[in-house]
XYZ file of C-alpha atoms in Angstrom:
226
model
C -14.666 -32.638 -30.307
C -17.862 -31.141 -28.675
C -18.654 -27.412 -28.418
C -20.343 -26.080 -25.262
C -19.901 -24.307 -21.824
C -17.533 -25.870 -19.449
C -18.748 -26.052 -15.847
C -17.134 -23.258 -13.839
C -14.475 -24.222 -11.167
C -12.981 -21.659 -8.858
C -9.338 -21.989 -8.267
C -7.413 -19.730 -5.751
C -5.102 -17.177 -7.213
C -1.503 -17.860 -8.433
C 0.293 -14.762 -6.905
C 3.785 -13.402 -7.531
C 5.389 -10.969 -5.027
C 8.442 -8.908 -5.926
C 10.326 -6.792 -3.312
C 13.638 -5.862 -1.850
C 15.099 -7.871 1.012
C 13.629 -7.261 4.265
C 10.440 -5.728 3.051
C 8.374 -8.420 4.449
C 7.640 -10.762 1.616
C 8.018 -13.888 3.771
C 6.208 -12.544 6.756
C 3.374 -11.526 4.631
C 3.218 -14.940 3.017
C 3.551 -16.836 6.451
C 0.155 -15.387 7.552
C -1.523 -17.177 4.586
C -3.810 -20.027 6.115
C -2.629 -23.457 5.938
C 0.672 -22.383 4.112
C 3.418 -24.793 3.380
C 6.824 -23.223 2.218
C 9.227 -24.673 -0.458
C 12.325 -23.149 0.879
C 15.233 -22.409 -1.499
C 17.130 -19.651 0.648
C 17.688 -18.939 4.288
C 15.570 -15.847 4.491
C 12.621 -17.696 6.303
C 14.645 -19.345 9.123
C 13.423 -16.968 11.672
C 9.911 -17.473 10.804
C 7.347 -19.942 12.352
C 6.310 -21.895 9.215
C 5.556 -25.449 7.900
C 8.439 -25.981 5.410
C 9.994 -28.333 2.926
C 12.659 -29.427 3.346
C 12.254 -29.162 7.093
C 15.752 -28.370 8.279
C 17.615 -27.079 5.346
C 17.183 -25.796 1.829
C 16.642 -27.073 -1.570
C 20.070 -27.964 -2.602
C 19.498 -28.537 -6.486
C 16.898 -28.115 -9.140
C 15.537 -31.833 -8.434
C 15.044 -30.898 -4.795
C 12.660 -28.089 -5.904
C 10.689 -30.368 -8.081
C 10.655 -33.013 -5.541
C 9.492 -30.649 -2.805
C 6.369 -29.911 -4.936
C 5.712 -33.561 -5.317
C 5.897 -33.913 -1.547
C 3.486 -31.218 -0.999
C 1.028 -32.824 -3.603
C 1.186 -36.124 -1.641
C 0.139 -34.103 1.516
C -2.678 -32.661 -0.369
C -3.829 -36.069 -1.530
C -4.046 -37.523 1.929
C -5.073 -34.314 3.806
C -6.464 -31.692 1.445
C -7.787 -29.506 4.201
C -4.654 -29.025 5.836
C -2.961 -27.242 2.783
C -4.458 -24.104 1.434
C -1.306 -22.246 0.020
C 2.073 -23.126 -1.213
C 4.726 -20.498 -0.960
C 7.981 -20.634 -3.121
C 10.627 -18.655 -1.111
C 12.409 -17.626 -3.473
C 11.820 -17.736 -7.138
C 15.227 -16.278 -8.087
C 16.984 -18.771 -5.856
C 14.957 -21.686 -7.564
C 15.925 -20.262 -10.843
C 19.492 -20.246 -9.929
C 19.327 -24.007 -9.249
C 17.500 -24.424 -12.415
C 20.264 -22.591 -14.311
C 23.071 -24.725 -12.628
C 21.097 -27.720 -13.717
C 20.933 -26.529 -17.289
C 24.401 -25.557 -17.363
C 25.627 -29.013 -16.398
C 23.051 -30.777 -18.731
C 23.273 -28.797 -21.894
C 26.777 -27.071 -21.668
C 28.895 -29.610 -19.790
C 29.274 -27.101 -16.835
C 30.741 -24.254 -18.778
C 29.399 -21.110 -18.113
C 31.490 -19.334 -20.619
C 32.425 -20.479 -24.149
C 35.554 -22.166 -24.827
C 37.315 -23.018 -28.207
C 34.711 -24.958 -30.239
C 32.318 -25.243 -27.229
C 29.365 -22.909 -26.318
C 28.899 -21.993 -22.880
C 25.769 -21.310 -21.018
C 26.134 -17.580 -21.554
C 26.705 -17.635 -25.183
C 23.948 -15.919 -27.356
C 21.444 -16.169 -24.315
C 21.015 -19.772 -25.036
C 21.520 -20.719 -21.362
C 18.708 -18.406 -20.213
C 16.337 -19.552 -22.761
C 17.002 -23.063 -21.952
C 16.512 -22.319 -18.141
C 13.170 -20.507 -18.946
C 11.927 -23.752 -20.591
C 13.126 -25.987 -17.803
C 11.471 -23.628 -15.313
C 8.057 -24.324 -16.919
C 8.194 -27.755 -15.478
C 7.863 -26.341 -12.032
C 4.945 -23.909 -13.149
C 3.309 -26.868 -14.551
C 3.623 -28.811 -11.232
C 2.390 -25.846 -9.267
C -0.562 -25.773 -11.668
C -1.464 -29.264 -10.682
C -1.617 -28.205 -7.123
C -3.769 -25.089 -8.093
C -6.169 -27.213 -9.716
C -6.745 -29.146 -6.453
C -7.646 -25.918 -4.778
C -4.323 -24.837 -3.474
C -3.245 -21.301 -3.888
C 0.253 -20.279 -4.910
C 2.363 -17.439 -3.754
C 5.773 -17.088 -5.459
C 8.227 -14.768 -3.650
C 10.893 -12.798 -5.643
C 13.687 -10.392 -5.007
C 13.353 -7.155 -6.880
C 14.984 -6.715 -10.335
C 14.593 -4.324 -13.445
C 13.538 -5.289 -16.931
C 13.742 -3.261 -20.047
C 10.367 -2.691 -21.779
C 10.015 -1.649 -25.375
C 7.812 1.261 -25.923
C 6.119 1.814 -29.546
C 5.272 5.426 -28.579
C 8.574 6.677 -27.310
C 11.773 5.710 -25.521
C 12.249 2.201 -24.012
C 12.300 2.242 -20.243
C 13.048 0.116 -17.271
C 10.379 -1.512 -14.995
C 10.322 -3.443 -11.651
C 9.938 -7.276 -11.956
C 11.248 -10.382 -10.516
C 15.140 -10.804 -10.154
C 15.167 -13.484 -12.921
C 16.300 -13.706 -16.494
C 13.898 -11.938 -18.999
C 12.794 -15.279 -20.591
C 11.877 -16.684 -17.191
C 10.098 -13.573 -16.254
C 8.059 -13.734 -19.210
C 6.907 -17.272 -18.206
C 6.017 -16.117 -14.866
C 4.122 -13.128 -16.229
C 2.107 -15.401 -18.441
C 1.450 -17.869 -15.723
C 0.521 -15.589 -12.671
C -2.901 -14.251 -12.016
C -1.493 -11.261 -10.114
C 1.901 -9.866 -9.719
C 2.452 -7.448 -6.624
C 5.362 -5.191 -5.812
C 5.925 -4.946 -2.082
C 7.528 -1.530 -1.393
C 8.057 1.231 0.926
C 8.410 4.883 0.551
C 11.784 6.639 0.201
C 13.270 9.742 -1.756
C 16.489 10.038 -3.739
C 18.479 13.178 -3.186
C 22.048 14.553 -2.802
C 23.135 15.781 0.523
C 25.420 18.946 0.519
C 28.385 18.720 -2.041
C 27.991 14.976 -2.686
C 28.287 14.034 -6.215
C 26.067 10.740 -5.796
C 22.466 10.667 -4.841
C 21.388 8.505 -1.973
C 18.020 6.774 -1.060
C 16.826 8.425 2.119
C 14.114 6.911 4.105
C 10.762 9.005 4.624
C 8.950 9.285 8.005
C 6.563 6.522 6.528
C 9.320 4.099 5.943
C 7.674 1.733 8.472
C 4.424 1.596 6.184
C 4.608 -1.002 3.438
C 2.541 -1.407 0.470
C 1.678 -4.162 -2.012
C 0.948 -2.575 -5.279
C -0.644 -4.387 -8.214
C -0.710 -1.448 -10.831
C 1.640 -2.036 -13.706
């Protein structure tokens, strides 16, 4: 084992973007030069992109992993043609991963039955899903090491955060289980929140508050602060 300095090698970023439906995540990623989309839901059907699969979406977890291998093969043959890979969306891919784990580890049982644990018992399914999801992150890392940037698009979710100095609180994050989210946070170079401005208020005698768009609603921001 040798000690020394490793030669510096620049790799493009691994970027995660969380946002509500329709805020423009897919449109933003479609503007990345030389982008190929790995499609797990129909949200990008109306956008002019290069995609895998070409005419449909990934139907299961194996399709997602195979799609990354297809992109890797293209990179090997035509490295200058692929500059970015976009996963649209992460939460749909995680759902396919969870379905795979449920069948493999729990015999297709989401809930526990007499003498048999189900996927949802004690959070075991979510933990196993996160471990399996790491296979996808590893395959994306291989692409990244070849000079391909990664953009992972996610719908918006909430995650509880512990606070040693006061009350725990909720914070925005990807709409995936907390174990998968922890893996993504440790993997990504940057996490952005795609959002627009609105205010929450009550109108008249209404009992429930409503989100009301502000005049700047058409303006959207990509925020990287925690």
